[in-house]
Short mmCIF file of C-alpha atoms in Angstrom, two decimals:
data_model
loop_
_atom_site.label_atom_id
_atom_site.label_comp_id
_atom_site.label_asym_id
_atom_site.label_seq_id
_atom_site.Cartn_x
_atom_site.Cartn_y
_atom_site.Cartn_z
CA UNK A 1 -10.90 -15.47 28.29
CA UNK A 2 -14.07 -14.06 27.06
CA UNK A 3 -15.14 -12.36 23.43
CA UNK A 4 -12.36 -12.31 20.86
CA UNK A 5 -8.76 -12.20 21.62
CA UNK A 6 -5.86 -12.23 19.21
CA UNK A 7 -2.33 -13.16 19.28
CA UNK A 8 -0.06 -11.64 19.13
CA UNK A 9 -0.68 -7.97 18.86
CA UNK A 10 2.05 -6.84 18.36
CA UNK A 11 4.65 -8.22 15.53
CA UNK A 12 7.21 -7.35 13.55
CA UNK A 13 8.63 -9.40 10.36
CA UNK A 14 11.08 -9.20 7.26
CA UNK A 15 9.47 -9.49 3.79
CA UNK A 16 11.24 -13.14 3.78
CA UNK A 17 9.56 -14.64 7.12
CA UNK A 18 7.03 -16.39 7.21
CA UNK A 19 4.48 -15.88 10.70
CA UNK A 20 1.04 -16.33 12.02
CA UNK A 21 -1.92 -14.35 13.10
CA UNK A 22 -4.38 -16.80 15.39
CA UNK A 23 -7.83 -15.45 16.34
CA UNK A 24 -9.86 -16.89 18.60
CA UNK A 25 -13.55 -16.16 19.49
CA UNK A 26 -15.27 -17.78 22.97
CA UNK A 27 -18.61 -16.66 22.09
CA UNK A 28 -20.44 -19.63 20.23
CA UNK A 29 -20.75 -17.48 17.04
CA UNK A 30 -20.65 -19.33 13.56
CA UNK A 31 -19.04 -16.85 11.15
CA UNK A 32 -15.19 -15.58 11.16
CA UNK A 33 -14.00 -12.39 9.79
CA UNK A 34 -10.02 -11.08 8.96
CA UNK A 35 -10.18 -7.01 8.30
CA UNK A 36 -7.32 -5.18 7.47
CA UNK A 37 -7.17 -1.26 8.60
CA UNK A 38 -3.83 0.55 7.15
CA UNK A 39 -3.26 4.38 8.25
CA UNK A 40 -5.77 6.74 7.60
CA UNK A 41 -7.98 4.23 5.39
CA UNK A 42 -11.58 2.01 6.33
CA UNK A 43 -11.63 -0.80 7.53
CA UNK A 44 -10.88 -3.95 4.42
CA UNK A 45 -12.99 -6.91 4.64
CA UNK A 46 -10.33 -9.64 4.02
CA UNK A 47 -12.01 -12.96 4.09
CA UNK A 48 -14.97 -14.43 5.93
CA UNK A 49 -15.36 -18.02 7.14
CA UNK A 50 -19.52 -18.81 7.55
CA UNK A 51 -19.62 -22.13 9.08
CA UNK A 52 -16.17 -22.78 8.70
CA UNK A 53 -16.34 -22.81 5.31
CA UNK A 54 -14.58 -19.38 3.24
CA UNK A 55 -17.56 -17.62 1.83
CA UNK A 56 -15.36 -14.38 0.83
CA UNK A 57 -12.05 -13.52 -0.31
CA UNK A 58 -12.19 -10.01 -1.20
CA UNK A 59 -9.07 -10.26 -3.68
CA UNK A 60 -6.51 -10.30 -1.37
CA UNK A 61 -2.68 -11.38 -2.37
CA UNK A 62 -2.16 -15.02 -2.40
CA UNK A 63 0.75 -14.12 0.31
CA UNK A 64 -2.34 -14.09 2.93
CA UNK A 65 -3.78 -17.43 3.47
CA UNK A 66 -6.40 -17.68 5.90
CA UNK A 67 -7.61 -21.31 7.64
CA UNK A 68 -9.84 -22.08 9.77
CA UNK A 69 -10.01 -25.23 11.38
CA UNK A 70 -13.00 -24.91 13.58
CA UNK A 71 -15.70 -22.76 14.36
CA UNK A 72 -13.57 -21.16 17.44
CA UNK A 73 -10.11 -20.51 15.61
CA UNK A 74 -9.46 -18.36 12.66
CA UNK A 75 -5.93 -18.24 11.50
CA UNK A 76 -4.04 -15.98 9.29
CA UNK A 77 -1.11 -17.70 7.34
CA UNK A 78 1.57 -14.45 6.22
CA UNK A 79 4.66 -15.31 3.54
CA UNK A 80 6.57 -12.83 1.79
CA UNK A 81 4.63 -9.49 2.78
CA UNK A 82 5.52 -6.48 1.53
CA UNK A 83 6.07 -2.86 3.41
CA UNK A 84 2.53 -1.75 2.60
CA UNK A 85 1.24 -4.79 4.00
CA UNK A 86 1.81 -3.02 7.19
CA UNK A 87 -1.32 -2.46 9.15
CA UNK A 88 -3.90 -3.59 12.30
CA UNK A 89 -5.59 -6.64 11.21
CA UNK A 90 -8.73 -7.64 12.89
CA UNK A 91 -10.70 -10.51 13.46
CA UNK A 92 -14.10 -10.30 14.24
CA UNK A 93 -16.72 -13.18 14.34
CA UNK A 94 -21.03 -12.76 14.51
CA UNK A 95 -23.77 -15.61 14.92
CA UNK A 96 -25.31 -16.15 10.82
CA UNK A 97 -28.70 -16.50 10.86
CA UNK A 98 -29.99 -14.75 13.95
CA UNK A 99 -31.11 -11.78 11.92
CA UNK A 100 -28.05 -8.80 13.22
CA UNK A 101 -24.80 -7.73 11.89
CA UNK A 102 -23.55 -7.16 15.18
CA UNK A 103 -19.77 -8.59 15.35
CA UNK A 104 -17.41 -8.84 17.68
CA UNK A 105 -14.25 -7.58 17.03
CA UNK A 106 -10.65 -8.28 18.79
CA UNK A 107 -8.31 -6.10 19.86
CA UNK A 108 -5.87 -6.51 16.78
CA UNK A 109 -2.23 -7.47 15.76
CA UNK A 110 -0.75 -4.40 14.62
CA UNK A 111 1.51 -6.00 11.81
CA UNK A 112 4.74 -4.01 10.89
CA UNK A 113 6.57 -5.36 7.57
CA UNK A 114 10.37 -4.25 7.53
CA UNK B 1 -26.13 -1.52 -0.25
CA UNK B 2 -27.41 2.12 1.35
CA UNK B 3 -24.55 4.67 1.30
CA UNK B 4 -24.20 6.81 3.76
CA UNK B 5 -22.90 10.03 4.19
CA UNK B 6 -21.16 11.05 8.01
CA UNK B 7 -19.46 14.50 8.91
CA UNK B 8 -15.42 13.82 9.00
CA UNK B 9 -15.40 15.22 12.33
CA UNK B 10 -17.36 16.58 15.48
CA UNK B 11 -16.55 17.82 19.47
CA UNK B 12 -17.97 17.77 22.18
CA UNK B 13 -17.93 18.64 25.93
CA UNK B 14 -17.17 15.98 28.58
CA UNK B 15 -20.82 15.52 30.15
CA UNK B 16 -22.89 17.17 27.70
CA UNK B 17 -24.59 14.95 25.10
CA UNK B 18 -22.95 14.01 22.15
CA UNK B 19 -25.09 13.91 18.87
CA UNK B 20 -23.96 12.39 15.90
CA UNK B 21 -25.95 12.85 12.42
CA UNK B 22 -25.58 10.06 9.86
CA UNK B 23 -27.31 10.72 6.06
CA UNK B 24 -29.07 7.48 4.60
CA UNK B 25 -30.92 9.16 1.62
CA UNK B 26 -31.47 6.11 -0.27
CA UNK B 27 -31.83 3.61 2.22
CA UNK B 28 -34.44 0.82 0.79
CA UNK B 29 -37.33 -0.06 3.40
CA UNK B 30 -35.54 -3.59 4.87
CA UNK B 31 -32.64 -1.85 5.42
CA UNK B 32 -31.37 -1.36 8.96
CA UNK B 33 -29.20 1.48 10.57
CA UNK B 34 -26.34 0.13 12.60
CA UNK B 35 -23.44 2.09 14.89
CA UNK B 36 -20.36 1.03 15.79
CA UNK B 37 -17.04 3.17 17.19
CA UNK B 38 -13.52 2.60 16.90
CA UNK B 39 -11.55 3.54 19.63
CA UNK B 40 -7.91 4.17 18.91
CA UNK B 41 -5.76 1.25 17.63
CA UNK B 42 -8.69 -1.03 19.01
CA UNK B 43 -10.92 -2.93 17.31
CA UNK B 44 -14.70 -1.36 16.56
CA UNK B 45 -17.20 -1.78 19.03
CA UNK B 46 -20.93 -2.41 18.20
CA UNK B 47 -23.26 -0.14 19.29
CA UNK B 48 -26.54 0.20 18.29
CA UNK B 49 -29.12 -0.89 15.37
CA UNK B 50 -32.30 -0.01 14.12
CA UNK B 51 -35.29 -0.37 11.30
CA UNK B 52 -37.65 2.54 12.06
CA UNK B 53 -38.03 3.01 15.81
CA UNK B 54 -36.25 4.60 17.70
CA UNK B 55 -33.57 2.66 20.03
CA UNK B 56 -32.01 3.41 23.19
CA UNK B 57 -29.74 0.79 25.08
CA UNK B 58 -26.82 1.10 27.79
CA UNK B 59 -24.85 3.04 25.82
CA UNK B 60 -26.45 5.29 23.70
CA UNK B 61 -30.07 6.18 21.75
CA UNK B 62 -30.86 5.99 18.10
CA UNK B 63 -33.24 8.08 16.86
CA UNK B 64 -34.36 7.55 13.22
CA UNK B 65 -36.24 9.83 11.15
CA UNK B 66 -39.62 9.39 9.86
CA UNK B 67 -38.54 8.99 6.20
CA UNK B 68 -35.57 6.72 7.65
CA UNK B 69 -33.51 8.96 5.34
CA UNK B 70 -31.39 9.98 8.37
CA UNK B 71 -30.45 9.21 11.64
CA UNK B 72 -28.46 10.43 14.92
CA UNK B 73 -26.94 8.49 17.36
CA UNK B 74 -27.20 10.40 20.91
CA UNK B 75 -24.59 9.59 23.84
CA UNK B 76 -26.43 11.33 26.22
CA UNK B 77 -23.39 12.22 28.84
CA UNK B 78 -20.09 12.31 26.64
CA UNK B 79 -17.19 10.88 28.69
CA UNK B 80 -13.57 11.28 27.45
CA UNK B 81 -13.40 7.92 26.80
CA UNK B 82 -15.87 8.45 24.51
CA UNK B 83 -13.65 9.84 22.49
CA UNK B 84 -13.44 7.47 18.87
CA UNK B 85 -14.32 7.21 15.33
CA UNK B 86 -17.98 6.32 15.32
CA UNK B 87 -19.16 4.38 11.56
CA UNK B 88 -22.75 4.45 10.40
CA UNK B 89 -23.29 1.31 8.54
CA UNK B 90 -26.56 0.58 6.76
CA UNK B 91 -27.15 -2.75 5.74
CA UNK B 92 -30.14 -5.58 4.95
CA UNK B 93 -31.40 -7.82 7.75
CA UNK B 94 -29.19 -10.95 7.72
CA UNK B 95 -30.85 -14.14 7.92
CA UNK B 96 -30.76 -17.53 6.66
CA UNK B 97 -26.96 -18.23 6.20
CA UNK B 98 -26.44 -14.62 5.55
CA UNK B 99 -23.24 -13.95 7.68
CA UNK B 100 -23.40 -9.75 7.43
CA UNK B 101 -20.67 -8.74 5.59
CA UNK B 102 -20.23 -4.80 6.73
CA UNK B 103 -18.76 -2.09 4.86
CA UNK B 104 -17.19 0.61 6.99
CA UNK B 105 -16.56 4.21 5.65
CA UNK B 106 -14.41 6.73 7.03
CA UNK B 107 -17.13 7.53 10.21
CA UNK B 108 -17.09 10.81 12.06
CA UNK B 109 -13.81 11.43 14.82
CA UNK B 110 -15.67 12.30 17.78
CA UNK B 111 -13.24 14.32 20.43
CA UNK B 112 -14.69 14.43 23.94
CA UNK B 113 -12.98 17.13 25.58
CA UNK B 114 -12.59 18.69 29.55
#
């Protein structure tokens, strides 16, 4: 596998589950990123892990927890979403400290809440 | 951060060159320009960045105005695939333990068509 690949990309779950996003990058970068993108709206900054350590949490809903156990694996924790929680969520990971913003992005798990 | 201001939506014929204007009026002098495109339901896919020079790399040229108030990224021979939302992101260098948190707007919908 090569760049950033996310599973599952597809899934759908009842407000009362409770499921998993993994991400997981193979490019030796340092800083993890969850984005959410509903219909017709920009891309959300969710959280970012810099050294596996959470630098950001850009207010979401305590029913997303993110964790990151290494520098490799980015994980997002769902519990009791709601409808509108319905949406592509993105990982994306970049190398801190080499002076770009270029990030690498996965292909998604387009998250339907029923 | 520079805001930036992007036309909601352009076309363009398959094979002809494919110029996209981005406005960066108040753009501060270490900021940089970067491009990145969305493809449908996929995640966004760097492009390009620049200071003050102009760029040009395998996939497209970005050509930034004297004043740096402006910029347009050029695909020189538009394919259908092509065919995305393309985001104009203006943001300080990132160094240090700076991990380059990037804002996206709503970017221009480029159609590429026969």
């Amino acid at each position: 596998e090569t760049g950033v690949t996310q599973t599952p990309r597809h899934l759908v779950m009842g407000m009362t589950n409770k499921k998993s996003l993994k991400c997981e990058q193979h490019l030796g970068h340092n800083a993890m990123y969850w984005y959410k993108q509903s219909a017709k709206k920009p891309l959300e900054l969710m959280f970012v892990y810099n050294f596996k350590e959470q630098t950001e949490n850009n207010s979401v809903p305590s029913r997303f927890s993110p964790e990151c156990p290494n520098s490799s694996h980015l994980f997002l924790h769902l519990h009791t979403l709601q409808p509108e929680d319905s949406a592509l969520y993105l990982c994306a990971s970049s190398q801190v400290g080499q002076g770009s913003y270029e990030q690498y992005f996965g292909p998604g798990t387009r998250l339907t809440v029923t | 951060d520079a805001k930036t201001t992007q036309p909601t939506s352009m076309d363009c014929a398959e094979g002809r060159a494919a110029n996209l204007p981005c406005n960066h009026s108040t753009i501060s002098g270490n900021e940089y320009v970067y491009w990145y495109r969305q493809i449908h339901s996929q995640g966004p896919q760097y492009i390009i960045h620049g200071l003050k020079n102009n760029e040009t790399n395998e996939m497209a040229s970005l050509i930034i105005t004297e004043d740096r108030k402006s910029s347009t990224l050029i695909l020189p021979h538009a394919t259908l695939r092509d065919t995305a939302v393309y985001y104009c992101i203006v943001r300080v260098e990132a160094g240090g333990t700076s991990y380059g948190k990037l804002t996206f707007g709503q970017g221009t919908i480029l159609t590429v068509h026969p």
